[in-house]
Amino acid sequence: MHLDQPIGWLFFIVALVGVWAVLRSLKKRQMFPLVFAGLTVILFGWFGIATLIFGGIPS
């Protein structure tokens, strides 16, 4: 694992903010922001975890 990659942590923090946005949109029952927040969590979470595991762009 490459936990010293700052871009991986940045992606992970954005994914956490996306989780907060998902919960907020569910509370207000708004579907349009829910879709975008859900996509943010999925994409940034996947990129963040992949970056922290594999250490960035593969060579």
mmCIF file of C-alpha atoms in Angstrom:
data_model
loop_
_atom_site.group_PDB
_atom_site.id
_atom_site.type_symbol
_atom_site.label_atom_id
_atom_site.label_comp_id
_atom_site.label_asym_id
_atom_site.label_seq_id
_atom_site.Cartn_x
_atom_site.Cartn_y
_atom_site.Cartn_z
ATOM 1 C CA MET A 1 0.000 0.000 0.000
ATOM 2 C CA HIS A 2 1.139 3.498 -0.823
ATOM 3 C CA LEU A 3 -0.346 5.655 1.901
ATOM 4 C CA ASP A 4 2.005 8.549 1.123
ATOM 5 C CA GLN A 5 0.143 9.545 -2.058
ATOM 6 C CA PRO A 6 -1.504 12.941 -1.407
ATOM 7 C CA ILE A 7 -3.761 12.681 -4.465
ATOM 8 C CA GLY A 8 -5.216 9.447 -3.097
ATOM 9 C CA TRP A 9 -6.095 11.125 0.177
ATOM 10 C CA LEU A 10 -7.589 14.070 -1.699
ATOM 11 C CA PHE A 11 -9.821 11.715 -3.703
ATOM 12 C CA PHE A 12 -10.820 9.974 -0.480
ATOM 13 C CA ILE A 13 -11.757 13.270 1.221
ATOM 14 C CA VAL A 14 -13.877 14.277 -1.795
ATOM 15 C CA ALA A 15 -15.625 10.898 -1.571
ATOM 16 C CA LEU A 16 -16.383 11.513 2.119
ATOM 17 C CA VAL A 17 -17.892 14.906 1.291
ATOM 18 C CA GLY A 18 -19.933 13.096 -1.364
ATOM 19 C CA VAL A 19 -21.278 10.712 1.287
ATOM 20 C CA TRP A 20 -22.401 13.738 3.286
ATOM 21 C CA ALA A 21 -24.090 15.111 0.151
ATOM 22 C CA VAL A 22 -25.863 11.792 -0.451
ATOM 23 C CA LEU A 23 -27.238 11.780 3.087
ATOM 24 C CA ARG A 24 -28.335 15.402 2.786
ATOM 25 C CA SER A 25 -30.120 14.784 -0.549
ATOM 26 C CA LEU A 26 -31.863 11.736 0.881
ATOM 27 C CA LYS A 27 -33.034 13.816 3.828
ATOM 28 C CA LYS A 28 -34.466 16.512 1.516
ATOM 29 C CA ARG A 29 -35.732 13.891 -0.989
ATOM 30 C CA GLN A 30 -34.035 15.481 -3.983
ATOM 31 C CA MET A 31 -33.180 12.976 -6.689
ATOM 32 C CA PHE A 32 -31.086 15.098 -9.086
ATOM 33 C CA PRO A 33 -28.392 15.984 -6.509
ATOM 34 C CA LEU A 34 -28.590 12.442 -5.173
ATOM 35 C CA VAL A 35 -27.526 11.021 -8.536
ATOM 36 C CA PHE A 36 -24.556 13.372 -8.866
ATOM 37 C CA ALA A 37 -23.478 12.867 -5.249
ATOM 38 C CA GLY A 38 -23.777 9.097 -5.656
ATOM 39 C CA LEU A 39 -21.638 9.173 -8.802
ATOM 40 C CA THR A 40 -19.105 11.332 -6.963
ATOM 41 C CA VAL A 41 -18.872 8.833 -4.123
ATOM 42 C CA ILE A 42 -18.482 5.892 -6.499
ATOM 43 C CA LEU A 43 -15.910 7.459 -8.819
ATOM 44 C CA PHE A 44 -13.781 9.393 -6.347
ATOM 45 C CA GLY A 45 -13.955 6.560 -3.821
ATOM 46 C CA TRP A 46 -12.773 4.062 -6.416
ATOM 47 C CA PHE A 47 -9.961 6.315 -7.646
ATOM 48 C CA GLY A 48 -8.917 7.151 -4.085
ATOM 49 C CA ILE A 49 -8.755 3.536 -2.964
ATOM 50 C CA ALA A 50 -7.014 2.444 -6.167
ATOM 51 C CA THR A 51 -4.447 5.232 -5.825
ATOM 52 C CA LEU A 52 -3.715 4.379 -2.207
ATOM 53 C CA ILE A 53 -3.385 0.656 -2.974
ATOM 54 C CA PHE A 54 -1.490 0.745 -6.254
ATOM 55 C CA GLY A 55 0.448 3.988 -5.794
ATOM 56 C CA GLY A 56 -0.818 6.205 -8.568
ATOM 57 C CA ILE A 57 -0.629 5.821 -12.319
ATOM 58 C CA PRO A 58 0.667 2.406 -13.362
ATOM 59 C CA SER A 59 3.794 2.426 -15.479
#
